[in-house]
mmCIF file of C-alpha atoms and ligand atoms in Angstrom:
data_model
loop_
_atom_site.group_PDB
_atom_site.id
_atom_site.type_symbol
_atom_site.label_atom_id
_atom_site.label_comp_id
_atom_site.label_asym_id
_atom_site.label_seq_id
_atom_site.Cartn_x
_atom_site.Cartn_y
_atom_site.Cartn_z
ATOM 1 C CA UNK P 1 165.480 88.890 53.330
ATOM 2 C CA UNK P 2 161.934 88.835 52.161
ATOM 3 C CA UNK P 3 160.004 85.636 52.626
ATOM 4 C CA UNK P 4 156.693 85.222 50.840
ATOM 5 C CA UNK P 5 153.937 85.029 53.409
ATOM 6 C CA UNK P 6 152.034 81.746 53.581
ATOM 7 C CA UNK P 7 148.568 81.448 55.073
ATOM 8 C CA UNK P 8 147.326 77.876 55.411
ATOM 9 C CA UNK P 9 143.987 76.666 56.648
ATOM 10 C CA UNK P 10 143.881 73.567 58.816
ATOM 11 C CA UNK P 11 140.343 72.287 58.458
ATOM 12 C CA UNK P 12 140.919 69.525 61.045
ATOM 13 C CA UNK P 13 137.974 67.062 61.204
ATOM 14 C CA UNK P 14 135.490 69.576 59.848
ATOM 15 C CA UNK P 15 133.905 69.996 56.390
ATOM 16 C CA UNK P 16 132.497 67.038 54.475
ATOM 17 C CA UNK P 17 133.486 66.149 50.902
ATOM 18 C CA UNK P 18 130.139 67.548 49.699
ATOM 19 C CA UNK P 19 130.868 70.864 51.448
ATOM 20 C CA UNK P 20 134.456 71.172 50.238
ATOM 21 C CA UNK P 21 134.058 72.794 46.824
ATOM 22 C CA UNK P 22 131.993 75.667 48.209
ATOM 23 C CA UNK P 23 134.581 76.546 50.845
ATOM 24 C CA UNK P 24 137.569 76.251 48.490
ATOM 25 C CA UNK P 25 135.826 78.339 45.835
ATOM 26 C CA UNK P 26 134.841 80.883 48.458
ATOM 27 C CA UNK P 27 138.455 81.124 49.632
ATOM 28 C CA UNK P 28 139.737 81.413 46.046
ATOM 29 C CA UNK P 29 137.251 84.143 45.199
ATOM 30 C CA UNK P 30 137.893 86.128 48.373
ATOM 31 C CA UNK P 31 141.699 85.918 48.130
ATOM 32 C CA UNK P 32 142.292 86.264 44.386
ATOM 33 C CA UNK P 33 143.474 89.845 44.755
ATOM 34 C CA UNK P 34 146.367 88.867 47.036
ATOM 35 C CA UNK P 35 148.837 87.274 44.663
ATOM 36 C CA UNK P 36 151.781 88.105 46.930
ATOM 37 C CA UNK P 37 150.529 85.600 49.534
ATOM 38 C CA UNK P 38 150.714 81.811 49.234
ATOM 39 C CA UNK P 39 147.224 80.564 50.095
ATOM 40 C CA UNK P 40 146.710 76.935 51.140
ATOM 41 C CA UNK P 41 143.794 74.836 52.392
ATOM 42 C CA UNK P 42 144.806 71.677 54.261
ATOM 43 C CA UNK P 43 141.805 69.398 54.335
ATOM 44 C CA UNK P 44 140.844 65.965 55.629
ATOM 45 C CA UNK P 45 142.346 63.417 53.221
ATOM 46 C CA UNK P 46 138.897 62.404 51.996
ATOM 47 C CA UNK P 47 138.233 66.005 50.925
ATOM 48 C CA UNK P 48 141.468 66.388 48.957
ATOM 49 C CA UNK P 49 140.134 65.313 45.528
ATOM 50 C CA UNK P 50 137.146 67.676 45.764
ATOM 51 C CA UNK P 51 139.379 70.460 47.060
ATOM 52 C CA UNK P 52 141.897 69.987 44.244
ATOM 53 C CA UNK P 53 139.119 70.043 41.632
ATOM 54 C CA UNK P 54 137.609 73.206 43.123
ATOM 55 C CA UNK P 55 141.011 74.926 43.353
ATOM 56 C CA UNK P 56 141.983 74.221 39.729
ATOM 57 C CA UNK P 57 142.995 77.438 37.982
ATOM 58 C CA UNK P 58 142.927 79.477 41.213
ATOM 59 C CA UNK P 59 145.564 80.822 43.599
ATOM 60 C CA UNK P 60 144.737 78.195 46.233
ATOM 61 C CA UNK P 61 147.021 75.216 46.913
ATOM 62 C CA UNK P 62 145.659 72.098 48.568
ATOM 63 C CA UNK P 63 147.229 70.028 51.311
ATOM 64 C CA UNK P 64 146.435 67.227 53.734
ATOM 65 C CA UNK P 65 146.713 67.035 57.502
ATOM 66 C CA UNK P 66 148.954 64.003 57.904
ATOM 67 C CA UNK P 67 150.798 61.337 55.904
ATOM 68 C CA UNK P 68 152.587 58.089 56.573
ATOM 69 C CA UNK P 69 156.281 57.600 55.839
ATOM 70 C CA UNK P 70 155.963 54.300 53.972
ATOM 71 C CA UNK P 71 155.030 54.343 50.305
ATOM 72 C CA UNK P 72 152.537 51.475 50.635
ATOM 73 C CA UNK P 73 151.845 48.357 52.639
ATOM 74 C CA UNK P 74 150.008 46.960 55.617
ATOM 75 C CA UNK P 75 149.263 50.212 57.471
ATOM 76 C CA UNK P 76 145.495 50.151 57.850
ATOM 77 C CA UNK P 77 143.988 53.599 58.014
ATOM 78 C CA UNK P 78 147.100 55.466 56.870
ATOM 79 C CA UNK P 79 147.624 57.577 53.735
ATOM 80 C CA UNK P 80 150.920 57.678 51.813
ATOM 81 C CA UNK P 81 152.642 60.660 50.275
ATOM 82 C CA UNK P 82 152.196 59.038 46.850
ATOM 83 C CA UNK P 83 148.435 58.874 47.390
ATOM 84 C CA UNK P 84 148.317 62.537 48.349
ATOM 85 C CA UNK P 85 150.370 63.547 45.321
ATOM 86 C CA UNK P 86 148.258 61.388 43.049
ATOM 87 C CA UNK P 87 145.171 63.187 44.354
ATOM 88 C CA UNK P 88 146.798 66.552 43.622
ATOM 89 C CA UNK P 89 147.866 67.664 47.106
ATOM 90 C CA UNK P 90 150.986 69.822 47.292
ATOM 91 C CA UNK P 91 151.288 70.334 51.064
ATOM 92 C CA UNK P 92 150.918 68.274 54.203
ATOM 93 C CA UNK P 93 150.758 69.247 57.859
ATOM 94 C CA UNK P 94 153.042 67.106 60.029
ATOM 95 C CA UNK P 95 153.090 66.748 63.803
ATOM 96 C CA UNK P 96 150.142 68.911 64.703
ATOM 97 C CA UNK P 97 149.723 69.037 68.478
ATOM 98 C CA UNK P 98 146.379 67.242 68.228
ATOM 99 C CA UNK P 99 148.140 64.328 66.583
ATOM 100 C CA UNK P 100 150.820 64.433 69.272
ATOM 101 C CA UNK P 101 148.195 64.630 72.028
ATOM 102 C CA UNK P 102 145.582 62.126 70.804
ATOM 103 C CA UNK P 103 147.295 59.845 68.278
ATOM 104 C CA UNK P 104 150.661 59.040 69.742
ATOM 105 C CA UNK P 105 152.705 61.230 67.404
ATOM 106 C CA UNK P 106 156.268 61.640 68.659
ATOM 107 C CA UNK P 107 159.215 63.733 67.550
ATOM 108 C CA UNK P 108 160.607 60.554 65.977
ATOM 109 C CA UNK P 109 157.484 59.883 63.886
ATOM 110 C CA UNK P 110 157.318 63.569 62.987
ATOM 111 C CA UNK P 111 160.820 63.160 61.604
ATOM 112 C CA UNK P 112 159.885 60.073 59.556
ATOM 113 C CA UNK P 113 156.774 61.754 58.153
ATOM 114 C CA UNK P 114 158.492 65.068 57.418
ATOM 115 C CA UNK P 115 161.393 63.445 55.587
ATOM 116 C CA UNK P 116 159.054 61.217 53.578
ATOM 117 C CA UNK P 117 156.845 64.163 52.624
ATOM 118 C CA UNK P 118 159.786 66.296 51.527
ATOM 119 C CA UNK P 119 161.424 63.423 49.638
ATOM 120 C CA UNK P 120 158.159 62.873 47.770
ATOM 121 C CA UNK P 121 158.013 66.540 46.772
ATOM 122 C CA UNK P 122 155.279 67.712 49.106
ATOM 123 C CA UNK P 123 155.784 70.866 51.151
ATOM 124 C CA UNK P 124 155.815 69.754 54.795
ATOM 125 C CA UNK P 125 154.300 72.124 57.342
ATOM 126 C CA UNK P 126 155.971 70.831 60.498
ATOM 127 C CA UNK P 127 154.320 71.920 63.746
ATOM 128 C CA UNK P 128 156.089 72.606 67.021
ATOM 129 C CA UNK P 129 154.823 74.215 70.210
ATOM 130 C CA UNK P 130 154.749 73.941 73.973
ATOM 131 C CA UNK P 131 151.880 73.175 76.335
ATOM 132 C CA UNK P 132 150.898 75.637 79.033
ATOM 133 C CA UNK P 133 152.358 73.286 81.632
ATOM 134 C CA UNK P 134 155.705 73.213 79.838
ATOM 135 C CA UNK P 135 155.753 76.989 79.447
ATOM 136 C CA UNK P 136 154.936 77.534 83.106
ATOM 137 C CA UNK P 137 157.598 75.045 84.170
ATOM 138 C CA UNK P 138 160.209 77.091 82.295
ATOM 139 C CA UNK P 139 160.695 74.386 79.672
ATOM 140 C CA UNK P 140 159.786 76.393 76.569
ATOM 141 C CA UNK P 141 163.295 76.508 75.092
ATOM 142 C CA UNK P 142 164.020 72.876 75.899
ATOM 143 C CA UNK P 143 160.752 71.665 74.322
ATOM 144 C CA UNK P 144 161.095 73.690 71.128
ATOM 145 C CA UNK P 145 164.749 72.711 70.696
ATOM 146 C CA UNK P 146 163.904 69.032 71.186
ATOM 147 C CA UNK P 147 160.970 69.136 68.762
ATOM 148 C CA UNK P 148 163.180 70.846 66.176
ATOM 149 C CA UNK P 149 166.329 68.771 66.665
ATOM 150 C CA UNK P 150 164.584 65.399 66.658
ATOM 151 C CA UNK P 151 161.700 66.313 64.336
ATOM 152 C CA UNK P 152 164.043 67.723 61.685
ATOM 153 C CA UNK P 153 166.976 65.340 62.150
ATOM 154 C CA UNK P 154 168.717 64.650 58.826
ATOM 155 C CA UNK P 155 166.666 67.285 57.001
ATOM 156 C CA UNK P 156 169.179 68.947 54.689
ATOM 157 C CA UNK P 157 169.542 72.535 53.527
ATOM 158 C CA UNK P 158 168.223 71.465 50.107
ATOM 159 C CA UNK P 159 165.180 69.864 51.781
ATOM 160 C CA UNK P 160 164.330 73.218 53.366
ATOM 161 C CA UNK P 161 162.895 74.456 50.064
ATOM 162 C CA UNK P 162 159.986 72.151 50.861
ATOM 163 C CA UNK P 163 159.814 72.976 54.559
ATOM 164 C CA UNK P 164 157.542 75.345 56.432
ATOM 165 C CA UNK P 165 157.540 75.381 60.236
ATOM 166 C CA UNK P 166 154.437 76.265 62.233
ATOM 167 C CA UNK P 167 154.807 77.509 65.788
ATOM 168 C CA UNK P 168 151.605 76.614 67.571
ATOM 169 C CA UNK P 169 151.571 77.124 71.336
ATOM 170 C CA UNK P 170 149.206 74.367 72.435
ATOM 171 C CA UNK P 171 147.515 76.669 74.946
ATOM 172 C CA UNK P 172 146.509 79.040 72.139
ATOM 173 C CA UNK P 173 144.907 76.463 69.821
ATOM 174 C CA UNK P 174 141.148 76.764 69.614
ATOM 175 C CA UNK P 175 141.072 78.537 72.965
ATOM 176 C CA UNK P 176 140.683 82.124 71.831
ATOM 177 C CA UNK P 177 143.960 82.856 73.692
ATOM 178 C CA UNK P 178 146.548 84.140 71.253
ATOM 179 C CA UNK P 179 150.226 84.488 72.030
ATOM 180 C CA UNK P 180 151.082 88.173 72.081
ATOM 181 C CA UNK P 181 153.081 89.285 69.054
ATOM 182 C CA UNK P 182 156.165 89.615 71.284
ATOM 183 C CA UNK P 183 155.713 86.165 72.812
ATOM 184 C CA UNK P 184 155.303 84.650 69.361
ATOM 185 C CA UNK P 185 158.251 86.548 67.874
ATOM 186 C CA UNK P 186 160.504 85.369 70.709
ATOM 187 C CA UNK P 187 159.766 81.715 69.902
ATOM 188 C CA UNK P 188 159.950 82.279 66.131
ATOM 189 C CA UNK P 189 163.450 83.717 66.617
ATOM 190 C CA UNK P 190 164.372 80.675 68.717
ATOM 191 C CA UNK P 191 163.034 78.354 65.998
ATOM 192 C CA UNK P 192 165.074 80.144 63.324
ATOM 193 C CA UNK P 193 168.219 80.052 65.471
ATOM 194 C CA UNK P 194 167.717 76.335 66.158
ATOM 195 C CA UNK P 195 167.157 75.695 62.459
ATOM 196 C CA UNK P 196 170.315 77.659 61.643
ATOM 197 C CA UNK P 197 172.324 75.212 63.774
ATOM 198 C CA UNK P 198 170.818 72.323 61.795
ATOM 199 C CA UNK P 199 171.032 73.602 58.221
ATOM 200 C CA UNK P 200 173.034 76.841 58.336
ATOM 201 C CA UNK P 201 172.000 80.443 58.841
ATOM 202 C CA UNK P 202 171.577 81.269 55.178
ATOM 203 C CA UNK P 203 169.061 78.482 54.649
ATOM 204 C CA UNK P 204 167.292 79.171 57.945
ATOM 205 C CA UNK P 205 166.708 82.759 56.815
ATOM 206 C CA UNK P 206 164.727 81.487 53.844
ATOM 207 C CA UNK P 207 162.379 79.111 55.702
ATOM 208 C CA UNK P 208 158.907 80.422 56.450
ATOM 209 C CA UNK P 209 157.718 80.122 60.052
ATOM 210 C CA UNK P 210 153.969 80.362 60.559
ATOM 211 C CA UNK P 211 152.205 81.248 63.766
ATOM 212 C CA UNK P 212 149.119 79.214 64.684
ATOM 213 C CA UNK P 213 146.731 79.486 67.595
ATOM 214 C CA UNK P 214 143.545 81.526 67.464
ATOM 215 C CA UNK P 215 144.802 83.723 64.635
ATOM 216 C CA UNK P 216 141.922 85.703 63.159
ATOM 217 C CA UNK P 217 141.365 88.809 61.034
ATOM 218 C CA UNK P 218 141.432 91.017 64.137
ATOM 219 C CA UNK P 219 144.855 89.939 65.416
ATOM 220 C CA UNK P 220 146.630 88.768 62.259
ATOM 221 C CA UNK P 221 148.195 92.097 61.267
ATOM 222 C CA UNK P 222 150.078 92.650 64.525
ATOM 223 C CA UNK P 223 151.393 89.087 64.544
ATOM 224 C CA UNK P 224 152.379 89.150 60.870
ATOM 225 C CA UNK P 225 154.204 92.448 61.356
ATOM 226 C CA UNK P 226 156.836 90.668 63.443
ATOM 227 C CA UNK P 227 160.192 90.009 61.828
ATOM 228 C CA UNK P 228 160.165 86.215 62.003
ATOM 229 C CA UNK P 229 156.424 85.588 61.576
ATOM 230 C CA UNK P 230 155.948 84.628 57.952
ATOM 231 C CA UNK P 231 152.381 83.445 57.908
ATOM 232 C CA UNK P 232 149.695 81.608 59.773
ATOM 233 C CA UNK P 233 148.278 78.132 60.254
ATOM 234 C CA UNK P 234 144.613 78.765 60.790
ATOM 235 C CA UNK P 235 142.084 76.432 62.391
ATOM 236 C CA UNK P 236 138.714 77.883 63.359
ATOM 237 C CA UNK P 237 138.973 80.960 61.160
ATOM 238 C CA UNK P 238 139.736 78.807 58.100
ATOM 239 C CA UNK P 239 136.219 77.394 58.075
ATOM 240 C CA UNK P 240 134.654 80.629 56.833
ATOM 241 C CA UNK P 241 135.989 82.050 53.586
ATOM 242 C CA UNK P 242 135.526 85.656 54.717
ATOM 243 C CA UNK P 243 137.472 85.184 57.966
ATOM 244 C CA UNK P 244 140.240 83.302 56.214
ATOM 245 C CA UNK P 245 140.427 85.971 53.522
ATOM 246 C CA UNK P 246 140.683 88.635 56.216
ATOM 247 C CA UNK P 247 143.877 86.989 57.443
ATOM 248 C CA UNK P 248 145.221 86.660 53.896
ATOM 249 C CA UNK P 249 144.503 90.369 53.397
ATOM 250 C CA UNK P 250 146.494 91.208 56.526
ATOM 251 C CA UNK P 251 149.407 89.135 55.201
ATOM 252 C CA UNK P 252 149.173 90.816 51.807
ATOM 253 C CA UNK P 253 149.424 94.239 53.428
ATOM 254 C CA UNK P 254 152.709 93.364 55.192
HETATM 255 P P1 PGA S 1 142.943 77.620 65.791
HETATM 256 O O1 PGA S 1 143.780 76.308 65.352
HETATM 257 O O2 PGA S 1 143.238 78.666 64.755
HETATM 258 O O3 PGA S 1 141.512 77.174 65.802
HETATM 259 O O4 PGA S 1 143.453 78.000 67.143
HETATM 260 C C1 PGA S 1 145.065 76.414 64.813
HETATM 261 C C2 PGA S 1 145.616 75.045 64.550
HETATM 262 O O5 PGA S 1 145.390 74.133 65.356
HETATM 263 O O6 PGA S 1 146.291 74.819 63.525
#
């Protein structure tokens, strides 16, 4: 089963609207030779219009970093899926560990957001991953299974066409500590097996599972060589077009 690799940048709360076009154009230029890889920049919502304009006619897809599950209403500070689509976004990150850690995101709200995003036609990049404390307490399997089972409750096999899962061990995010390829592969296999119980093995085989956590040009190839690692969700290294393109090149060579 060959799954098209997907490399997505997660800009987090970096890059201003006025800086967006230069980075998107830089990414497009540096990755245009790698048509076999799906290339995505997920930007702060306020950058999305500039990112979409800069990406027009290129290989780069644009996404956001969060969305609300209601279409409209009294939800001050939130952004709906319809707003993202209207601005030209095609992807949205859901349940990033920073949102879980700092903004009260739970598996239940991940589920609401993911289902709303998919129903609206966005591709949802749903993040799961354990903290160091959970890993050391032997709770890795329990945590991942819970995040998957609750976070993806009532997601159907048909919905999976618009689903990407990102495995991001919290201890590897922005720390320079990467999971070893074997450690990552072990969890990716667990994620696929858990997904298979939810939507069937055939569908689970088709869903891309990204690794995220200090992925960079120097370690991307060995991670992406693993059977169940189908791409990357890239934080720090997505802020420089050359670094990001180095990871896309590694994915293209797989
Ligand atoms: P990092 O972030 O690549 O800077 O570790 C990854 C992420 O949080 O998505």
